[in-house]
XYZ file of C-alpha atoms in Angstrom:
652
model
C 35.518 2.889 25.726
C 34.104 -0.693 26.077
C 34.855 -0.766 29.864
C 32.940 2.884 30.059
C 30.156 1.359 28.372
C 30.340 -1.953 30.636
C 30.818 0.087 33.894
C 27.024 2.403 32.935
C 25.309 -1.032 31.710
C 26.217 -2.419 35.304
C 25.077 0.607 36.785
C 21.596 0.158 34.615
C 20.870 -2.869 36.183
C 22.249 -2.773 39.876
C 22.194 1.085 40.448
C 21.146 0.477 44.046
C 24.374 -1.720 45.028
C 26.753 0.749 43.212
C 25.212 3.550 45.193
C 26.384 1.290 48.440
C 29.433 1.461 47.624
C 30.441 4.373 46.557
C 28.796 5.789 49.861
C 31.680 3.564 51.468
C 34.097 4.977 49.063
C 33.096 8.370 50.140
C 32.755 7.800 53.889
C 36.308 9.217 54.104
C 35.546 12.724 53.472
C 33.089 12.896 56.773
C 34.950 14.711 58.915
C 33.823 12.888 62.504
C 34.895 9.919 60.646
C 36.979 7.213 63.445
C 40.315 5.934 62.878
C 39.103 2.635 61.826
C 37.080 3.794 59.106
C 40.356 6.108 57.827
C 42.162 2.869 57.464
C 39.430 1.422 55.330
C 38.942 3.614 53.222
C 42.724 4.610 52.515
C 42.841 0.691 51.554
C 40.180 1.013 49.163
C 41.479 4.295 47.961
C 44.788 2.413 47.514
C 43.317 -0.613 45.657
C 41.570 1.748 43.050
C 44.585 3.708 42.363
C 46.118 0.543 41.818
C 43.444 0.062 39.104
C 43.767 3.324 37.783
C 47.435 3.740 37.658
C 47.689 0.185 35.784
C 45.840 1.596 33.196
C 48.298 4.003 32.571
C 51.322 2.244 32.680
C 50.948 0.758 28.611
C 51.532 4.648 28.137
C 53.728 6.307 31.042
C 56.060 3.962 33.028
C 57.866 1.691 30.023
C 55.458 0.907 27.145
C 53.609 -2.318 26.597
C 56.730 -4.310 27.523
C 57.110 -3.666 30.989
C 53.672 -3.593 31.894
C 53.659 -8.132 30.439
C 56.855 -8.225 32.408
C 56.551 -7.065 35.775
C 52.808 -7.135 36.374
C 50.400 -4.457 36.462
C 49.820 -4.517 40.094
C 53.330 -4.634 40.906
C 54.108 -1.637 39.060
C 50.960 0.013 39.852
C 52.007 -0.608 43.576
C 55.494 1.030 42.756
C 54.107 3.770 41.899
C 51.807 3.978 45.201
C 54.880 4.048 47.350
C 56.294 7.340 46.213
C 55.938 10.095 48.395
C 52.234 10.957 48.572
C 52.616 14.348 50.647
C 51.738 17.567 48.943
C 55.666 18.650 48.736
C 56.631 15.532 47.212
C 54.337 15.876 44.678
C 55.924 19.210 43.595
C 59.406 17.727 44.429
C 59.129 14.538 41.727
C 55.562 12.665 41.932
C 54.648 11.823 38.297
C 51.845 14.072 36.659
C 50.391 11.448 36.070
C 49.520 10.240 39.292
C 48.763 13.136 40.516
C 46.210 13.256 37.684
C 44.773 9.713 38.677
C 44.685 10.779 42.526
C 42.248 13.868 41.326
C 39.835 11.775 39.137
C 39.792 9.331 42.390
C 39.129 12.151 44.695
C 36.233 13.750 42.363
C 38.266 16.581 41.678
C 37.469 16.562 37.847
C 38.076 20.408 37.434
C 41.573 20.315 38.604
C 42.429 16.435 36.711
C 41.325 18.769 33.467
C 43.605 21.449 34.379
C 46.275 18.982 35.005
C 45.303 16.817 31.542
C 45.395 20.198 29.590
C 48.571 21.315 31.098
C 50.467 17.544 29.788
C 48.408 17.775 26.451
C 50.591 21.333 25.880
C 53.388 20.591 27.663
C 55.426 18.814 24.800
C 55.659 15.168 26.735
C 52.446 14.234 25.335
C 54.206 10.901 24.271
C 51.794 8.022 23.197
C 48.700 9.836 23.455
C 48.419 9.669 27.329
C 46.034 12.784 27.544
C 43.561 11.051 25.590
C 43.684 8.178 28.319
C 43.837 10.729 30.989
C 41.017 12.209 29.424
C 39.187 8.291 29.009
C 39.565 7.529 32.473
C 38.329 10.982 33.696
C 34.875 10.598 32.024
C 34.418 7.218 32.960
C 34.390 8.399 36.328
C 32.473 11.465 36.116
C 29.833 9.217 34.675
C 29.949 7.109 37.533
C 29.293 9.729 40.086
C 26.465 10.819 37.975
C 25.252 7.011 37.986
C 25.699 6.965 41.375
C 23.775 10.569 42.128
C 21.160 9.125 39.806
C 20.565 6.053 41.867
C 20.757 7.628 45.479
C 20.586 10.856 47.500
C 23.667 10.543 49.245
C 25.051 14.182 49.852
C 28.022 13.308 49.965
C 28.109 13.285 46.025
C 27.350 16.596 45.692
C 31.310 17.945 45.378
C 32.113 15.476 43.091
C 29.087 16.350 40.719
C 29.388 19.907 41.023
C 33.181 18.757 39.879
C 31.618 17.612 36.857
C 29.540 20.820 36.170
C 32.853 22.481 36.391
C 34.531 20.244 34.198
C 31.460 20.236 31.422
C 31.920 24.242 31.706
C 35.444 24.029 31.781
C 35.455 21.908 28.268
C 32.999 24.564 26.820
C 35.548 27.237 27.550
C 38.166 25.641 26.316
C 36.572 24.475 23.100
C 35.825 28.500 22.386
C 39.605 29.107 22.697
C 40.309 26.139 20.158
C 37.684 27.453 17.964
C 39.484 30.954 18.142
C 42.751 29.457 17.586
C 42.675 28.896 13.389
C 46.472 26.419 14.424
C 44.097 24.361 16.337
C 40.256 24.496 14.347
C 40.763 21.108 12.763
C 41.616 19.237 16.536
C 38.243 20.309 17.559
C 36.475 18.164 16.171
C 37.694 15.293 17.024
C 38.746 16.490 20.727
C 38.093 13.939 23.540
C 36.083 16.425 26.565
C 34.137 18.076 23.302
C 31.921 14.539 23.576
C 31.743 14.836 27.014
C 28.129 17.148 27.167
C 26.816 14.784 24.562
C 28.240 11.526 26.337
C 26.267 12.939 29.517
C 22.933 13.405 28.120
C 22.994 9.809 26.882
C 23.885 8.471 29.803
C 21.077 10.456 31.477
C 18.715 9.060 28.435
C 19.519 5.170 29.228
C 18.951 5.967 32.963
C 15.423 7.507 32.892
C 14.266 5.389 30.067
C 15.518 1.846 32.272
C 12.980 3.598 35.062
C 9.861 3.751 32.742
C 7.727 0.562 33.016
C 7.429 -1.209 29.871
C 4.078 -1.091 28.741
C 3.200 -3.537 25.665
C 0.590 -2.377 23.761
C -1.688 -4.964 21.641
C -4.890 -5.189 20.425
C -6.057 -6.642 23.665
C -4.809 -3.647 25.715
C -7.757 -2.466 27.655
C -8.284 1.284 29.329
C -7.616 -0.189 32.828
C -4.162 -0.903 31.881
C -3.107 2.293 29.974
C -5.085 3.932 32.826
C -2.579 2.065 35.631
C 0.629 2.896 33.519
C -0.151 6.541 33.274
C -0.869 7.091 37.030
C 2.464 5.231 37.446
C 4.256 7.775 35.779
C 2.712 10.575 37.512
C 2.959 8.985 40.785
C 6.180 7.160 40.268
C 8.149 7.991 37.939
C 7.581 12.062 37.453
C 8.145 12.421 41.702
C 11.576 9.899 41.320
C 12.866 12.235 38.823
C 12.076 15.281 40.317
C 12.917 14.240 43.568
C 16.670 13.796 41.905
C 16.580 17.298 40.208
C 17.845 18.937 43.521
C 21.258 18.015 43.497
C 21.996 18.252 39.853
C 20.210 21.990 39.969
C 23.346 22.432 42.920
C 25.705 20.632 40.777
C 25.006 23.390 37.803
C 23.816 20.101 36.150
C 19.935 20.975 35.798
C 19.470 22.112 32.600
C 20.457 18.727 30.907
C 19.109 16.892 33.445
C 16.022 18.594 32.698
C 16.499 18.482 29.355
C 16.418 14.444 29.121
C 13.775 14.206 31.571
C 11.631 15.226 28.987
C 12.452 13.769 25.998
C 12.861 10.498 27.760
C 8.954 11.172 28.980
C 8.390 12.266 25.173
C 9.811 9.199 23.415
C 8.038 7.152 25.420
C 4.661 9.290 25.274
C 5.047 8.861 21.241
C 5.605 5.348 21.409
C 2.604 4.741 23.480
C 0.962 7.567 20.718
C 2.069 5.909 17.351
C 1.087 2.251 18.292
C -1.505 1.287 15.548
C -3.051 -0.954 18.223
C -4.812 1.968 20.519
C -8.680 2.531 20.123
C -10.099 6.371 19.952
C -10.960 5.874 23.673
C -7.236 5.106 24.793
C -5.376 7.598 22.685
C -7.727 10.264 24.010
C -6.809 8.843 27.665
C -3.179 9.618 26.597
C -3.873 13.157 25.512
C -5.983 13.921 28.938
C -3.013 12.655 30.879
C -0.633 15.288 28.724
C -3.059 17.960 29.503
C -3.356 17.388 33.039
C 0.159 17.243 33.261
C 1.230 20.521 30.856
C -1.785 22.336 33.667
C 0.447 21.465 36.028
C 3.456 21.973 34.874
C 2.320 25.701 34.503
C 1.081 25.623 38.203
C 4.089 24.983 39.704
C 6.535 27.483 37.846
C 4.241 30.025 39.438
C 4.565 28.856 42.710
C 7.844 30.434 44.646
C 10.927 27.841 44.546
C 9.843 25.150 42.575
C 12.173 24.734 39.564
C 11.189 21.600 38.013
C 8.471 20.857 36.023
C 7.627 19.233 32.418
C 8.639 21.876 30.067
C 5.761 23.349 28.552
C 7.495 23.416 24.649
C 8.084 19.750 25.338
C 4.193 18.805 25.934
C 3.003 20.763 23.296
C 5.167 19.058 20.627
C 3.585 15.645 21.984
C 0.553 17.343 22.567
C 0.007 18.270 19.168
C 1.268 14.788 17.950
C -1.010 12.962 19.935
C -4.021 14.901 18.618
C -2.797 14.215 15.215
C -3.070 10.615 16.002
C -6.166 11.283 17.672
C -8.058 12.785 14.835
C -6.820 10.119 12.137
C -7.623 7.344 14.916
C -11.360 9.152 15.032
C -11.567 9.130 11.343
C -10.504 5.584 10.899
C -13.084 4.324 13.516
C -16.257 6.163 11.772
C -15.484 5.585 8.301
C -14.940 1.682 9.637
C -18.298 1.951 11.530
C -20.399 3.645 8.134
C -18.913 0.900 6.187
C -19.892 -1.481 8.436
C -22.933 -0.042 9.001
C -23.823 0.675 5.018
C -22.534 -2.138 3.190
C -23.837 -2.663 -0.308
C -26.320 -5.029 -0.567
C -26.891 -5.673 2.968
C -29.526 -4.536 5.732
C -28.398 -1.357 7.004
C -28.210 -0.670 10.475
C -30.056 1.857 12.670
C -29.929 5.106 12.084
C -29.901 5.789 15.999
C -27.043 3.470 16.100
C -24.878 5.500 13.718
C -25.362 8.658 15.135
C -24.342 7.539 18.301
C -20.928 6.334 17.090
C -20.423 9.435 15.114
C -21.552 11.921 18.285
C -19.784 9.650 21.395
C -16.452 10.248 20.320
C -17.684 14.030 19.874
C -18.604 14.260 23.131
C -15.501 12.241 24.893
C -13.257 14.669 23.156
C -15.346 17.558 24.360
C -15.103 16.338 28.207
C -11.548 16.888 27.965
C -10.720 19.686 25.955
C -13.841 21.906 24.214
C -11.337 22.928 21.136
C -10.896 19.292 20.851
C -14.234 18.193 20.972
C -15.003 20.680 17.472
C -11.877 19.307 15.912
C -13.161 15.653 16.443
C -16.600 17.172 15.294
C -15.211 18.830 12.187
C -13.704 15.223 11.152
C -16.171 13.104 11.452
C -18.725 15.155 9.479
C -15.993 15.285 6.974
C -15.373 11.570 7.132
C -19.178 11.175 6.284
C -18.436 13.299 3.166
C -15.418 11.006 2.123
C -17.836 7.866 2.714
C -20.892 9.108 1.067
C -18.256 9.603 -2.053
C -16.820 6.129 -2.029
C -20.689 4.505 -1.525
C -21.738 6.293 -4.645
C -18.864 4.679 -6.330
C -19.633 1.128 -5.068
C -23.397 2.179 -6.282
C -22.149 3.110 -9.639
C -19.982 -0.520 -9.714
C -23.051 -2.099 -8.426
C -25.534 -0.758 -11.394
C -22.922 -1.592 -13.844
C -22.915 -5.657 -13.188
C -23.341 -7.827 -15.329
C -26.783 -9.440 -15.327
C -29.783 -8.337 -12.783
C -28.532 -7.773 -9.281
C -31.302 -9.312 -7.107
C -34.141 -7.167 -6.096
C -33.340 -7.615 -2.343
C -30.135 -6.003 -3.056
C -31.468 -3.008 -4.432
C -33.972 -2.271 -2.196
C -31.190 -2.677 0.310
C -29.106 0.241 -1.198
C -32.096 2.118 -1.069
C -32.922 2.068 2.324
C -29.023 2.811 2.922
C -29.566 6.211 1.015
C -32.866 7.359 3.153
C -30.947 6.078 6.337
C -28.201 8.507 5.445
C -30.470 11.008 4.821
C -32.331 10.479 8.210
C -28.448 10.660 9.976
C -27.343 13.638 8.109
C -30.647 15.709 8.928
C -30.581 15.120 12.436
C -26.397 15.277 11.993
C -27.456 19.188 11.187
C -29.005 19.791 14.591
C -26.481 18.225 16.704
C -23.083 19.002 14.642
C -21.989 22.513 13.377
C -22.629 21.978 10.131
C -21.689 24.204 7.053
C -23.925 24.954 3.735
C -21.200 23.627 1.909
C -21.405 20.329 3.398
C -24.675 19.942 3.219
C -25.007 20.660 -0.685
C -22.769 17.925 -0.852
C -24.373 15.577 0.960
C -27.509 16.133 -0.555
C -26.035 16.213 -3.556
C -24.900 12.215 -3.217
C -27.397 10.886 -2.291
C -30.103 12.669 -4.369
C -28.145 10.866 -7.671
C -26.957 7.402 -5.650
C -31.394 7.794 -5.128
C -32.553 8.401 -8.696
C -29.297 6.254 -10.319
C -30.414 2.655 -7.751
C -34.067 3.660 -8.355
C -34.162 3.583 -11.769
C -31.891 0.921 -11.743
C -34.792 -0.843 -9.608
C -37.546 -0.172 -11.886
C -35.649 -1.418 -15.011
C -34.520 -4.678 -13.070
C -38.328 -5.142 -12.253
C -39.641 -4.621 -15.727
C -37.303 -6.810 -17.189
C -38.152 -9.551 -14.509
C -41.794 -8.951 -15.397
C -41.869 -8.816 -19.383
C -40.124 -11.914 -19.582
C -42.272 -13.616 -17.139
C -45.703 -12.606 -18.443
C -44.191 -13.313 -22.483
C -45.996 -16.821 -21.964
C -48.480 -15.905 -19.299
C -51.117 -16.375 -21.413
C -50.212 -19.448 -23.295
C -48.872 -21.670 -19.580
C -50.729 -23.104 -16.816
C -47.410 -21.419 -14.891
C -45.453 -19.066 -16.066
C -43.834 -17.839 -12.771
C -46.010 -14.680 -12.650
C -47.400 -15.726 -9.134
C -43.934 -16.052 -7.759
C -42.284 -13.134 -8.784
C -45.201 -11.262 -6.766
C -44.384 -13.266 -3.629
C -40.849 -12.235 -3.772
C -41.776 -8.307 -4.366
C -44.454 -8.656 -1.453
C -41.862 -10.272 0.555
C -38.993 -7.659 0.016
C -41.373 -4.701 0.390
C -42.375 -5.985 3.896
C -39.267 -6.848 5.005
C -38.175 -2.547 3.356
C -41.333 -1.099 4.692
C -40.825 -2.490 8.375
C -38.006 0.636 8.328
C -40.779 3.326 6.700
C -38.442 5.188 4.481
C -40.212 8.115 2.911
C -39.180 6.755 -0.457
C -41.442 2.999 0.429
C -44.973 4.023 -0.885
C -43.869 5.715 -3.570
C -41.609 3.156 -4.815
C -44.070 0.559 -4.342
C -46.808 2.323 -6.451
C -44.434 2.236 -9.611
C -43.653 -0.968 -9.385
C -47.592 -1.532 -9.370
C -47.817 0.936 -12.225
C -45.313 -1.511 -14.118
C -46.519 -4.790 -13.454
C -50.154 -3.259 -14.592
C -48.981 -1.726 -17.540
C -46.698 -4.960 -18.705
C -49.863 -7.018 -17.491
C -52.031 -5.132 -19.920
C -49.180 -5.245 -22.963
C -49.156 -9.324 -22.575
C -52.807 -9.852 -22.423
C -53.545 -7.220 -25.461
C -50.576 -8.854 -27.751
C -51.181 -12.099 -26.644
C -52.789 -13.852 -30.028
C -56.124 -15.332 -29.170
C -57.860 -18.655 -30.077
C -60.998 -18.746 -31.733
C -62.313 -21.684 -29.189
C -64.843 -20.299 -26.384
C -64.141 -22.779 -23.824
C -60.111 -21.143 -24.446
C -61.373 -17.413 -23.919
C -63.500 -18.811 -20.159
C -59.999 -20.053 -19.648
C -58.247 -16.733 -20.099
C -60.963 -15.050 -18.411
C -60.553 -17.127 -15.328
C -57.240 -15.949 -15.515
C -57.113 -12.491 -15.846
C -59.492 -12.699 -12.607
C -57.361 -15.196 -10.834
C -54.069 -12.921 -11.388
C -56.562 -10.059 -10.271
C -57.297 -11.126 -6.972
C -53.614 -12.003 -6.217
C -52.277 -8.458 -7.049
C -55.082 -6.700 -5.067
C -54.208 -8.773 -1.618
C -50.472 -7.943 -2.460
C -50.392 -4.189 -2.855
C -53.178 -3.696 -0.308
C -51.233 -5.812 2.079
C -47.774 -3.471 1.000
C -49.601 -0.437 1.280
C -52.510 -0.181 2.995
C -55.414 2.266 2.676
C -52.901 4.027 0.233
C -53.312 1.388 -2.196
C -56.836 2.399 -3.056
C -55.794 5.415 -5.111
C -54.438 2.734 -7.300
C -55.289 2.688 -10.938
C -56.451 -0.686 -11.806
C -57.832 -1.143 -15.908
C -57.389 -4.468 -15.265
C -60.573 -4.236 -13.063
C -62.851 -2.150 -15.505
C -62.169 -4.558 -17.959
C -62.735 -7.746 -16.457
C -66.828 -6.114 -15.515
C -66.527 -5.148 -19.413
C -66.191 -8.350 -20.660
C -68.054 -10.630 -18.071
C -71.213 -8.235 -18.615
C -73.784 -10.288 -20.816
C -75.659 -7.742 -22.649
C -74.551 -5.594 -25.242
C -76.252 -2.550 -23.487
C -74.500 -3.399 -19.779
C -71.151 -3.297 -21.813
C -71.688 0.376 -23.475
C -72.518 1.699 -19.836
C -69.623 0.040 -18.630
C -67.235 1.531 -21.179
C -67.800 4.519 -20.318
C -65.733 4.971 -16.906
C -63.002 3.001 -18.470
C -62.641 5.924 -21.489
C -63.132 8.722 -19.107
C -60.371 7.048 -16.573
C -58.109 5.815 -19.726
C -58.523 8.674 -22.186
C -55.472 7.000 -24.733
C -57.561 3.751 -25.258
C -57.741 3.334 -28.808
C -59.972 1.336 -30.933
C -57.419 -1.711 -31.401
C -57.279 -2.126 -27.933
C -60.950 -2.134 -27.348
C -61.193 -4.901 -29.871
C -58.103 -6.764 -28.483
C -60.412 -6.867 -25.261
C -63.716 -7.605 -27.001
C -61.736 -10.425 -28.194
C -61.513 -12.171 -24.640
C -65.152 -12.176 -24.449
C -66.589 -15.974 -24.996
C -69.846 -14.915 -26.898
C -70.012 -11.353 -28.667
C -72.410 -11.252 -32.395
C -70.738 -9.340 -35.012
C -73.812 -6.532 -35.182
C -72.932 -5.878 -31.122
C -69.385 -5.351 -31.406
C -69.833 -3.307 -33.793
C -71.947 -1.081 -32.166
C -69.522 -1.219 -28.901
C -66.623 0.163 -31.451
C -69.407 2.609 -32.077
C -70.124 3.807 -28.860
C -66.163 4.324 -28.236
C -65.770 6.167 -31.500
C -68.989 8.425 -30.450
C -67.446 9.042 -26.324
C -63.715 9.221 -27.267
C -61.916 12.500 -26.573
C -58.984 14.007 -27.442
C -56.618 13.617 -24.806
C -55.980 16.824 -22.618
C -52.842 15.848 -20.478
C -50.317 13.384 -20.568
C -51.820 11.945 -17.429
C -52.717 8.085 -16.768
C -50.814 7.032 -20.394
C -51.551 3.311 -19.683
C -52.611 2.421 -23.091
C -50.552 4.954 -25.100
C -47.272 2.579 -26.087
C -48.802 -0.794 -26.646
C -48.931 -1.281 -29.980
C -51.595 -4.064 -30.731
C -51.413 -5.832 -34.417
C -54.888 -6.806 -36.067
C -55.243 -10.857 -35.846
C -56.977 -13.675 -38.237
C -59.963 -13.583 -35.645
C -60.069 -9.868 -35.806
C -60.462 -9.763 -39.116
C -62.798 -13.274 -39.627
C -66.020 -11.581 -40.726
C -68.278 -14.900 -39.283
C -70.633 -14.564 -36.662
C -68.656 -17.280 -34.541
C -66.885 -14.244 -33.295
């Protein structure tokens, strides 16, 4: 068995010299052939008889023994110099040699008649039918080898021989089988390998002529391109080229056989290697496409036999689309994550929807049932994102301390992004009601859940800023507007529907924590103190004004702004100026209450007892009760009386 083995390796690799000579060794059968030549080739015929019969002699001349004594090529030649005729043979010529002088000839059918006949005959000594049987289908793969590797006709007899013999073996295995003596022999019968032995020998010979291809990261389209149209134009041609004389030979159906699933293996090799982009595994499943269409083209054109067999393809077919689709769905959920990362600058939204369409439309080009299963995945790869982003939005809320502000307005223009893709998503992509509930579902909570997260992080920032506002030259105040003008510029350059709206609560906040500080804020009884805090309020006026109307635009004039009204209230300088200009600040604050009117009269550097009085008047007589819930600015600060509030000298 290892010289079998040894004798098809050799084959492998120098299949074209093997083919030479066995067209020698087969020269003698031509029937113009000269006299010369006859010579020749009964030499050669001699020589491998020699070969062969030495073989035998451990079992069928004298054992072991005589073969160390006397040589095997003197024995071997011993036995060449019996009588060779046909009548000798019948008159005393060994079976065995008779048996060798078949396998040499290619008659394989009649060496298995001849094997059987010894295996039954009762002189079966030593096993030599198994050896027989050995050196038979060592040479029947040879001539295959050697059909494989050229197109000499001359093989044809010989491989036909082996069709025989492979039917032959089939036949005889039936009888065996409906023999209950013999069931257990079966199994372990020499020619019952022979069909299997055959195909693998096939197998090592079509897989040697595919070009290795190496597949890496760095594999580019122009060289998976170049391999395929070597296989069609190479490779497929070669082996059907070949398919001729084993279709003669009664040896087509396994040929065919392991021309395909040597083109399969390879086909999912190429398919299964991690390495190939969306682009190149789609190249693969074109090529199988193209070559199943033709396949079908030419078993419906008279006399053509061989062609890729369509069960074959559409096992690797569907394979390949397998790997396809999960190669698609890798690549977009890798591009969204890229593209969506928490706390970073989104990208595009033009940008996304043309990585989640292109490989829509590539798949399309080639096959249209393709091009909605690529389709169908990536809209539900945007579902199994937009599911693990509200998760990493949930982690992100849940941090420990304040996230930075940059951050969150990040996330948030990630959430209108996605909304912008999925809406336009709906016009391009055929997508279902179901899906879209659920995508509007995400990111209507990821929205409210960062957005409120937001707020909170800003009104903490704020509160504990303006806790000292009042009391330092700088608290920090001015900075922590810079940074919130800076951000919204930088989140409004995108204009996400969400900007203005976000923007005017965090103005609403910063006024209403603004007004808490400078109503709670205990005030000192020094004049010069209450200029000072004035000055202040005006200063940290003007600053917010240029910053929301620089965020917002003409929009930002529908802001509310008490911090306006009450800076005319207390710089007016008569008593009567001040009750006209109360007025519009009740009708646009309707939940002012009296302690915060006197928290404010309290700012003012010169106010007589007798006119403040008469201010708290003029509030109690124009107060209303409040209608709606509307413009609640004042309604939760809770202002506590101080010493100056209740000092009942006119220095107040």
């Amino acid at each position: 068995m290892q010289k079998r083995k040894h004798s098809w390796a050799a084959f492998v690799r120098g299949g074209n010299k093997k083919g030479e000579k066995m067209a020698g060794e087969n020269a003698r059968i031509l029937p113009k052939a000269t006299h010369e030549e006859r010579k020749k080739q009964e030499a050669k015929r001699t020589g491998k008889l020699k070969t062969l019969a030495g073989k035998l002699l451990k079992t069928v001349v004298g054992g072991k023994e005589t073969v160390e004594k006397a040589g095997v090529e003197d024995v071997a030649g011993n036995l060449l110099k019996r009588p060779s005729s046909r009548k000798g043979e019948e008159r005393g010529t060994p079976a065995e040699e008779t048996i060798c002088r078949f396998i040499e000839q290619g008659k394989f059918l009649e060496a298995c008649d001849q094997i059987h006949n010894l295996e039954h005959s009762g002189n079966d000594g030593m096993g030599k039918s198994e050896s027989l049987y050995a050196l038979l289908a060592e040479r029947m793969w040879t001539v295959v080898g050697e059909a494989l590797s050229g197109s000499d006709r001359m093989l044809l007899e010989p491989l036909q021989s082996v069709g025989e013999s492979l039917k032959w073996e089939k036949q005889k295995e039936a009888e065996r089988l409906g023999n209950s003596l013999e069931t257990d022999s079966v199994s372990t019968w020499s020619p019952n390998f022979w069909r299997k032995d055959l195909e693998e020998k096939l197998m090592q010979y079509m897989t040697a002529q595919i070009p290795l291809f190496a597949s890496s990261a760095d594999t580019d389209e122009t060289a998976l391109k170049q391999h395929l149209s070597h296989l069609e134009r190479t490779f497929l041609p070669s082996l059907e080229h070949r398919s001729d004389v084993f279709k003669e030979a009664g040896l087509f159906i396994t040929y065919a056989r392991c021309c395909h699933a040597s083109l399969c293996s390879h086909l999912a090799t190429l398919t299964d290697s991690n390495c190939f982009s969306f682009s190149q595994s789609l190249l693969i499943y074109g090529w199988i496409i193209k070559m199943y269409k033709r396949g079908s083209q030419a078993c419906e054109r008279p006399g053509h036999s061989f062609s890729l067999g369509a069960q074959c393809l559409v096992w690797i077919l569907l394979k390949t689309e397998e790997k396809l689709l999960a190669t698609a769905r890798k690549e977009v959920g890798k591009a969204l994550k890229e593209a969506f990362d928490i706390g970073k600058t989104p990208w595009a939204d033009a940008a996304v929807i043309e990585i989640m369409t292109e490989k829509t439309e590539a798949a399309r080009r080639v096959s249209e049932s393709l091009g909605e299963k690529v389709e169908a995945e990536c809209l539900e790869e945007c579902l199994r994102f937009l599911e693990s982003y509200e998760d990493e939005v949930r982690s992100f809320i849940q941090l420990d301390g304040c996230p930075q502000i940059y951050s969150s307005l990040c996330i948030l223009e990630s959430c209108c992004l996605l909304r912008t893709v999925w809406h336009k998503l709906t016009y391009i992509c055929s997508v279902s009601t179901e899906q879209n509930v659920k995508v509007n579902g995400y990111l209507h909570r990821m929205e409210d859940d960062i957005m409120e997260h937001f707020l909170q992080t800003i009104t903490t920032k704020v509160k504990g800023t303006l806790k000292d506002h009042f009391k330092k030259c700088d608290s920090g105040f001015d900075h922590i507007l810079e940074s919130l003008k800076q951000n919204f510029l930088t989140f409004g350059k995108k204009k996400p529907d969400i900007y203005e709206a976000l923007v005017k609560a965090v103005n609403a906040i910063i006024i209403t924590e603004y007004m808490q500080a400078l109503l709670t804020t205990p005030r000192k009884t020094s004049a010069m103190q209450r200029r000072r805090t004035v000055n202040k309020i005006e200063e940290d006026h003007r600053m917010m004004q240029t910053i929301f109307k620089e965020c917002l635009g003409p929009a930002a004039g529908s802001l509310k702004d008490p911090i306006k009204a009450i800076l005319e209230l207390v710089q007016t300088s008569d008593p009567e100026g001040m009750k006209i200009a109360l007025l519009p600040i009740l009708k646009e604050f309707p939940d002012l209450r009296k302690e915060h009117l006197s928290a404010v009269l309290d700012i003012k550097d010169s106010l007589s007892r007798e006119d403040r009085a008469a201010l708290l008047k003029a509030f109690h007589d124009n107060c209303r009760e409040l209608e709606t819930e509307a413009n609640l600015l004042f309604a939760d600060i809770e202002v506590k009386p101080t010493k100056c509030r209740l000092c009942c000298c006119l220095c107040c």
